[in-house]
Tab-separated table of C-alpha atoms and ligand atoms in Angstrom:
chain	number	residue	atom	x	y	z
A	1	MET	CA	0.000	0.000	0.000
A	2	THR	CA	1.429	3.412	-0.974
A	3	SER	CA	0.207	6.527	0.762
A	4	ASP	CA	2.866	8.713	-0.799
A	5	SER	CA	1.436	11.611	-2.784
A	6	ALA	CA	4.297	11.126	-5.254
A	7	LEU	CA	2.682	7.847	-6.290
A	8	ARG	CA	4.472	6.170	-9.168
A	9	LYS	CA	2.555	6.585	-12.377
A	10	THR	CA	3.983	3.479	-14.011
A	11	VAL	CA	4.774	-0.063	-12.975
A	12	LYS	CA	7.673	-2.125	-14.267
A	13	LEU	CA	6.283	-5.339	-15.704
A	14	ASN	CA	8.096	-8.676	-15.462
A	15	SER	CA	8.708	-8.289	-19.218
A	16	GLY	CA	10.959	-5.333	-18.453
A	17	TYR	CA	8.592	-2.736	-19.947
A	18	GLU	CA	7.038	0.115	-17.986
A	19	MET	CA	3.233	0.209	-18.016
A	20	PRO	CA	1.211	3.295	-17.010
A	21	MET	CA	-1.022	2.612	-13.997
A	22	LEU	CA	-3.927	4.723	-15.209
A	23	GLY	CA	-5.388	4.435	-18.682
A	24	LEU	CA	-8.487	4.872	-20.797
A	25	GLY	CA	-10.914	1.975	-21.230
A	26	THR	CA	-12.807	1.890	-24.526
A	27	TRP	CA	-15.409	-0.855	-24.221
A	28	THR	CA	-18.740	0.183	-25.864
A	29	LEU	CA	-17.145	3.128	-27.686
A	30	SER	CA	-17.687	3.244	-31.443
A	31	ASN	CA	-14.661	3.668	-33.712
A	32	ASP	CA	-15.351	7.402	-34.003
A	33	VAL	CA	-15.815	7.967	-30.269
A	34	ALA	CA	-12.819	5.745	-29.483
A	35	GLU	CA	-10.674	7.773	-31.884
A	36	GLU	CA	-11.707	11.101	-30.354
A	37	SER	CA	-11.461	9.797	-26.783
A	38	ALA	CA	-8.029	8.199	-27.248
A	39	TYR	CA	-6.689	11.349	-28.910
A	40	PHE	CA	-8.240	13.620	-26.268
A	41	ALA	CA	-6.983	11.399	-23.444
A	42	ILE	CA	-3.409	11.429	-24.742
A	43	LYS	CA	-3.575	15.198	-25.142
A	44	ASN	CA	-4.577	15.333	-21.482
A	45	GLY	CA	-1.793	13.164	-20.152
A	46	TYR	CA	-2.962	9.579	-20.610
A	47	ARG	CA	-0.354	7.140	-21.888
A	48	LEU	CA	-2.311	3.856	-21.701
A	49	ILE	CA	-5.272	2.921	-23.904
A	50	ASP	CA	-7.141	-0.380	-23.558
A	51	THR	CA	-8.970	-1.910	-26.503
A	52	ALA	CA	-9.850	-5.391	-27.761
A	53	ARG	CA	-10.852	-7.132	-30.959
A	54	TYR	CA	-14.219	-7.768	-29.288
A	55	TYR	CA	-14.914	-4.033	-28.826
A	56	GLY	CA	-14.772	-3.492	-32.586
A	57	ASN	CA	-12.870	-0.228	-32.135
A	58	GLU	CA	-9.200	-1.072	-32.676
A	59	ILE	CA	-9.319	0.962	-35.885
A	60	GLY	CA	-10.606	4.026	-34.032
A	61	VAL	CA	-8.109	3.639	-31.187
A	62	GLY	CA	-5.270	3.257	-33.709
A	63	ARG	CA	-6.388	6.408	-35.525
A	64	GLY	CA	-6.591	8.447	-32.324
A	65	VAL	CA	-3.164	7.309	-31.145
A	66	ARG	CA	-1.572	7.900	-34.548
A	67	ARG	CA	-3.064	11.386	-34.701
A	68	ALA	CA	-1.449	12.197	-31.348
A	69	ILE	CA	1.872	10.819	-32.608
A	70	ASP	CA	1.634	12.670	-35.924
A	71	GLU	CA	0.983	15.932	-34.089
A	72	GLY	CA	4.076	15.364	-31.937
A	73	ILE	CA	2.119	15.134	-28.656
A	74	VAL	CA	3.806	11.798	-27.904
A	75	SER	CA	6.142	9.350	-29.562
A	76	ARG	CA	5.106	5.761	-30.234
A	77	GLU	CA	7.452	4.634	-27.448
A	78	GLU	CA	5.634	6.811	-24.905
A	79	ILE	CA	2.256	5.242	-25.601
A	80	PHE	CA	1.104	1.880	-24.277
A	81	VAL	CA	-1.721	0.142	-26.136
A	82	THR	CA	-3.375	-3.072	-24.989
A	83	SER	CA	-5.519	-5.369	-27.116
A	84	LYS	CA	-7.007	-8.821	-26.628
A	85	ILE	CA	-7.680	-11.972	-28.625
A	86	MET	CA	-11.335	-12.954	-28.417
A	87	PRO	CA	-12.702	-16.504	-28.131
A	88	GLY	CA	-13.974	-16.516	-31.734
A	89	ASP	CA	-10.316	-16.304	-32.795
A	90	TYR	CA	-8.894	-18.995	-30.486
A	91	GLN	CA	-8.570	-21.389	-33.446
A	92	ARG	CA	-6.550	-18.820	-35.447
A	93	PRO	CA	-4.544	-16.878	-32.868
A	94	ASP	CA	-1.517	-16.041	-35.043
A	95	ALA	CA	-3.763	-14.525	-37.697
A	96	ALA	CA	-5.752	-12.720	-34.970
A	97	ILE	CA	-2.552	-11.036	-33.748
A	98	ASP	CA	-1.727	-9.901	-37.290
A	99	ASP	CA	-5.289	-8.632	-37.774
A	100	SER	CA	-5.170	-6.584	-34.556
A	101	MET	CA	-1.791	-5.164	-35.554
A	102	ALA	CA	-3.163	-4.168	-38.958
A	103	ARG	CA	-6.267	-2.528	-37.448
A	104	LEU	CA	-4.240	-0.576	-34.895
A	105	GLY	CA	-1.488	0.385	-37.334
A	106	LEU	CA	1.013	1.132	-34.600
A	107	GLY	CA	3.876	-1.167	-35.602
A	108	TYR	CA	3.632	-3.311	-32.485
A	109	ILE	CA	1.201	-3.981	-29.626
A	110	ASP	CA	2.425	-3.172	-26.127
A	111	LEU	CA	0.300	-5.741	-24.324
A	112	MET	CA	-1.865	-8.477	-25.753
A	113	LEU	CA	-4.167	-10.548	-23.547
A	114	ILE	CA	-6.224	-13.684	-23.915
A	115	HIS	CA	-9.668	-12.134	-23.412
A	116	GLN	CA	-11.043	-14.984	-21.308
A	117	PRO	CA	-10.492	-18.654	-20.548
A	118	GLY	CA	-11.851	-20.988	-23.211
A	119	ARG	CA	-11.185	-23.997	-25.371
A	120	GLY	CA	-7.720	-23.746	-26.870
A	121	ASP	CA	-6.552	-20.872	-24.679
A	122	GLU	CA	-3.222	-22.618	-23.964
A	123	GLU	CA	-2.478	-22.687	-27.706
A	124	VAL	CA	-3.493	-19.036	-27.861
A	125	TYR	CA	-0.954	-18.278	-25.156
A	126	LYS	CA	1.745	-20.007	-27.199
A	127	ALA	CA	0.776	-17.853	-30.178
A	128	LEU	CA	1.177	-14.771	-27.987
A	129	GLU	CA	4.681	-16.001	-27.088
A	130	ARG	CA	5.463	-16.411	-30.791
A	131	GLY	CA	4.204	-12.842	-31.255
A	132	VAL	CA	6.698	-11.636	-28.653
A	133	ARG	CA	9.570	-13.520	-30.277
A	134	ALA	CA	8.604	-12.058	-33.665
A	135	GLY	CA	8.644	-8.520	-32.244
A	136	LYS	CA	4.916	-8.011	-32.826
A	137	ILE	CA	4.011	-7.804	-29.134
A	138	ARG	CA	6.031	-6.559	-26.175
A	139	SER	CA	4.225	-8.016	-23.162
A	140	ILE	CA	1.558	-10.683	-22.839
A	141	GLY	CA	-1.035	-11.649	-20.279
A	142	ILE	CA	-4.471	-13.048	-19.557
A	143	SER	CA	-7.874	-11.682	-18.635
A	144	ASN	CA	-10.683	-13.132	-16.530
A	145	TYR	CA	-8.533	-15.724	-14.749
A	146	TYR	CA	-9.526	-15.297	-11.114
A	147	THR	CA	-7.800	-17.992	-9.083
A	148	SER	CA	-4.247	-19.176	-8.539
A	149	ASP	CA	-5.254	-22.482	-10.207
A	150	ASP	CA	-6.471	-20.628	-13.314
A	151	PHE	CA	-3.168	-18.764	-13.415
A	152	GLU	CA	-1.052	-21.880	-12.828
A	153	ARG	CA	-2.756	-23.715	-15.691
A	154	ILE	CA	-1.377	-21.123	-18.101
A	155	CYS	CA	1.978	-20.940	-16.309
A	156	ARG	CA	2.491	-24.694	-16.726
A	157	ILE	CA	2.632	-24.330	-20.521
A	158	ALA	CA	4.180	-20.833	-20.558
A	159	GLU	CA	7.750	-19.964	-21.409
A	160	ILE	CA	7.008	-16.299	-20.741
A	161	VAL	CA	5.224	-15.662	-17.429
A	162	PRO	CA	2.100	-13.494	-17.901
A	163	ALA	CA	2.914	-9.868	-17.165
A	164	VAL	CA	-0.669	-8.798	-16.403
A	165	VAL	CA	-3.941	-10.370	-15.310
A	166	GLN	CA	-6.846	-8.073	-16.244
A	167	ASN	CA	-9.920	-8.881	-14.137
A	168	GLU	CA	-13.140	-7.396	-12.840
A	169	ASN	CA	-11.827	-5.542	-9.811
A	170	HIS	CA	-13.472	-2.773	-7.819
A	171	ILE	CA	-14.188	-1.786	-4.245
A	172	PHE	CA	-16.943	-4.414	-3.930
A	173	TYR	CA	-14.903	-7.214	-5.540
A	174	GLN	CA	-11.250	-6.885	-4.661
A	175	ASN	CA	-8.676	-9.243	-6.192
A	176	LYS	CA	-6.386	-8.942	-3.158
A	177	GLU	CA	-5.737	-12.668	-2.724
A	178	LEU	CA	-4.812	-13.128	-6.382
A	179	GLN	CA	-2.696	-9.975	-6.315
A	180	GLU	CA	-0.722	-11.335	-3.359
A	181	TYR	CA	-0.313	-14.734	-5.012
A	182	LEU	CA	0.981	-13.136	-8.221
A	183	ARG	CA	3.652	-11.126	-6.438
A	184	GLN	CA	6.097	-14.076	-6.630
A	185	TYR	CA	5.830	-13.874	-10.446
A	186	GLY	CA	6.018	-10.097	-10.685
A	187	THR	CA	2.606	-10.238	-12.389
A	188	VAL	CA	0.347	-7.209	-11.936
A	189	VAL	CA	-3.459	-7.116	-11.607
A	190	GLU	CA	-5.253	-4.646	-13.868
A	191	SER	CA	-8.804	-3.613	-12.964
A	192	TRP	CA	-11.652	-3.697	-15.424
A	193	TYR	CA	-14.869	-2.084	-14.139
A	194	PRO	CA	-12.712	0.065	-11.855
A	195	LEU	CA	-15.782	2.280	-11.297
A	196	GLY	CA	-18.210	-0.646	-11.237
A	197	GLY	CA	-19.019	-0.579	-14.958
A	198	ARG	CA	-21.833	1.029	-16.920
A	199	GLY	CA	-25.054	0.911	-14.928
A	200	ASN	CA	-23.331	0.189	-11.609
A	201	THR	CA	-21.276	3.303	-10.966
A	202	GLN	CA	-23.900	5.143	-8.910
A	203	GLU	CA	-23.891	2.459	-6.239
A	204	ILE	CA	-20.160	2.938	-5.825
A	205	PHE	CA	-20.266	6.736	-6.093
A	206	HIS	CA	-23.019	6.935	-3.446
A	207	ASN	CA	-21.323	4.631	-1.016
A	208	GLU	CA	-21.162	6.455	2.323
A	209	THR	CA	-17.491	5.715	2.965
A	210	ILE	CA	-16.473	6.883	-0.501
A	211	ARG	CA	-18.583	10.052	-0.205
A	212	LYS	CA	-17.092	10.987	3.160
A	213	ILE	CA	-13.545	10.521	1.906
A	214	ALA	CA	-14.357	12.465	-1.271
A	215	GLU	CA	-15.659	15.420	0.748
A	216	ARG	CA	-12.563	15.377	2.965
A	217	HIS	CA	-10.216	15.605	-0.024
A	218	GLU	CA	-12.491	17.839	-2.125
A	219	LYS	CA	-12.361	15.223	-4.870
A	220	THR	CA	-15.125	13.318	-6.673
A	221	PRO	CA	-16.077	9.751	-5.698
A	222	ALA	CA	-14.655	8.552	-9.047
A	223	GLN	CA	-11.310	10.140	-8.218
A	224	ILE	CA	-11.247	8.568	-4.742
A	225	VAL	CA	-11.994	5.132	-6.144
A	226	LEU	CA	-9.363	5.445	-8.879
A	227	ARG	CA	-6.783	6.676	-6.410
A	228	TRP	CA	-7.563	3.631	-4.244
A	229	HIS	CA	-6.885	1.291	-7.196
A	230	LEU	CA	-3.497	2.839	-7.860
A	231	GLN	CA	-2.445	3.090	-4.229
A	232	ASP	CA	-3.357	-0.560	-3.745
A	233	GLY	CA	-1.105	-1.521	-6.657
A	234	TYR	CA	-3.715	-2.082	-9.363
A	235	ILE	CA	-3.605	-0.675	-12.881
A	236	ALA	CA	-6.968	1.007	-13.635
A	237	ILE	CA	-8.562	1.741	-17.009
A	238	PRO	CA	-11.778	3.715	-16.407
A	239	GLY	CA	-13.908	3.676	-19.537
A	240	SER	CA	-15.311	6.926	-20.850
A	241	GLY	CA	-16.366	8.715	-23.973
A	242	ASN	CA	-17.046	11.895	-22.008
A	243	GLN	CA	-14.266	14.474	-22.113
A	244	ALA	CA	-15.044	15.982	-18.714
A	245	HIS	CA	-14.840	12.512	-17.144
A	246	ILE	CA	-11.620	11.698	-19.011
A	247	VAL	CA	-9.980	14.814	-17.539
A	248	GLU	CA	-11.440	14.164	-14.080
A	249	ASN	CA	-10.211	10.573	-13.989
A	250	ILE	CA	-6.557	11.440	-14.451
A	251	ASP	CA	-6.634	14.319	-11.968
A	252	ILE	CA	-5.725	12.042	-9.066
A	253	PHE	CA	-2.035	12.684	-8.604
A	254	ASP	CA	-2.240	15.750	-6.333
A	255	PHE	CA	-3.550	14.041	-3.195
A	256	ALA	CA	-3.133	10.774	-1.295
A	257	LEU	CA	-5.421	8.532	0.687
A	258	SER	CA	-4.186	7.905	4.212
A	259	LYS	CA	-3.454	4.430	5.512
A	260	GLU	CA	-6.739	4.545	7.462
A	261	GLU	CA	-8.723	5.633	4.400
A	262	MET	CA	-7.160	2.816	2.368
A	263	GLN	CA	-8.163	0.363	5.092
A	264	GLU	CA	-11.718	1.728	5.182
A	265	ILE	CA	-12.063	1.224	1.424
A	266	CYS	CA	-10.467	-2.236	1.543
A	267	ALA	CA	-13.106	-3.147	4.160
A	268	LEU	CA	-15.884	-2.467	1.598
A	269	ASN	CA	-14.961	-5.681	-0.205
A	270	MET	CA	-17.970	-8.015	-0.248
A	271	ARG	CA	-16.774	-10.372	-2.973
A	272	ARG	CA	-19.598	-9.141	-5.153
A	273	ARG	CA	-19.086	-9.278	-8.903
A	274	PHE	CA	-21.265	-7.364	-11.378
A	275	GLU	CA	-20.582	-9.840	-14.222
A	276	ASN	CA	-20.194	-13.578	-14.463
A	277	TRP	CA	-17.637	-14.079	-17.218
B	301	NAP	P1	-15.901	1.454	-15.696
B	301	NAP	O1	-14.649	2.091	-16.150
B	301	NAP	O2	-15.950	0.892	-14.340
B	301	NAP	O3	-17.125	2.467	-15.796
B	301	NAP	C1	-17.451	3.104	-16.981
B	301	NAP	C2	-18.682	3.944	-16.720
B	301	NAP	O4	-18.330	4.987	-15.809
B	301	NAP	C3	-19.253	4.596	-17.942
B	301	NAP	O5	-20.654	4.588	-17.819
B	301	NAP	C4	-18.711	6.029	-17.851
B	301	NAP	O6	-19.594	6.912	-18.491
B	301	NAP	C5	-18.679	6.238	-16.366
B	301	NAP	N1	-17.670	7.189	-15.909
B	301	NAP	C6	-16.338	7.202	-16.236
B	301	NAP	N2	-15.720	8.183	-15.559
B	301	NAP	C7	-16.656	8.802	-14.803
B	301	NAP	C8	-16.627	9.895	-13.908
B	301	NAP	N3	-15.492	10.538	-13.642
B	301	NAP	N4	-17.793	10.272	-13.303
B	301	NAP	C9	-18.952	9.614	-13.559
B	301	NAP	N5	-19.043	8.566	-14.416
B	301	NAP	C10	-17.894	8.165	-15.023
B	301	NAP	O7	-16.371	0.301	-16.740
B	301	NAP	P2	-15.825	-0.171	-18.138
B	301	NAP	O8	-15.544	0.961	-19.050
B	301	NAP	O9	-16.727	-1.217	-18.637
B	301	NAP	O10	-14.452	-0.882	-17.738
B	301	NAP	C11	-13.216	-0.254	-17.905
B	301	NAP	C12	-12.475	-0.802	-19.103
B	301	NAP	O11	-12.026	-2.127	-18.823
B	301	NAP	C13	-13.330	-0.977	-20.363
B	301	NAP	O12	-13.615	0.247	-21.000
B	301	NAP	C14	-12.498	-1.943	-21.136
B	301	NAP	O13	-11.410	-1.278	-21.764
B	301	NAP	C15	-12.006	-2.874	-20.025
B	301	NAP	N6	-12.862	-4.077	-19.815
B	301	NAP	C16	-12.298	-5.310	-19.963
B	301	NAP	C17	-13.057	-6.453	-19.774
B	301	NAP	C18	-12.433	-7.802	-19.941
B	301	NAP	O14	-13.173	-8.805	-19.969
B	301	NAP	N7	-11.122	-7.889	-20.067
B	301	NAP	C19	-14.400	-6.354	-19.389
B	301	NAP	C20	-14.949	-5.081	-19.218
B	301	NAP	C21	-14.168	-3.965	-19.424
B	301	NAP	P3	-19.120	8.111	-19.486
B	301	NAP	O15	-18.744	7.477	-20.800
B	301	NAP	O16	-20.313	8.974	-19.537
B	301	NAP	O17	-17.935	8.770	-18.822
């Protein structure tokens, strides 16, 4: 737990690459909105963008990132883009990697994940490893693997240990046990639904503990929750197509939650998931 206001903004992955701890999620955004949001986010300090084949917006994300690069706002090296192979492609993972690369048009993919467990996922992982060796992908990982057994199943066939596990993770469903287990591998947990996900955010934003802490720091509930993710060692990718929210969500580096506040938020865990995949 870090209560230092000079919180690190990146984490060094076991692959050797630095990954930003706060990024933009793009699920449900159309190509056009994803393009504008990715570009706007980068212009406002974001360096991590999360997409997936399944979201159908890799083209838009690629366009937004390339626009920011073309305008000299960032270099390719400064930007970290994640994509994922979806179950429909588990029988053709090498081609799926090439397809994602072509849609993004960024030369390489910083992090590529298996979107969820499924038939053939071990072969998919091997394809990701081939992608790393071929210089197409820098870091690889898995998503929606919740237990140490799930993780070990992939590790048994892996030559490259997963760098990231991206899971549903929020104040009501905290992946603490998995996070502690993964420490021995240097694998980091990344939170999807960091704000609870579309349709669920109000329950989190109106939580009494979160509201009290937000008032104390003169921050919004979203900012308190995101700060909690980062201070607890999670990477967070709040999804938004709203520019005011995109700016708000990265404005969390000028305050710190105290040890007591962190403990209060950790105590809100009720092992309650919003999804079942
Ligand atoms: P989320 O980030 O928990 O919540 C997104 C919702 O919060 C949207 O309705 C958004 O609306 C709203 N919001 C964002 N910032 C806000 C703010 N400051 N104040 C008030 N409302 C705010 O859920 P998510 O986007 O579904 O998840 C995050 C990302 O994780 C996704 O975008 C995706 O990249 C990834 N993901 C991965 C998986 C997986 O299986 N690997 C599954 C789900 C998601 P506005 O657009 O109006 O801001």
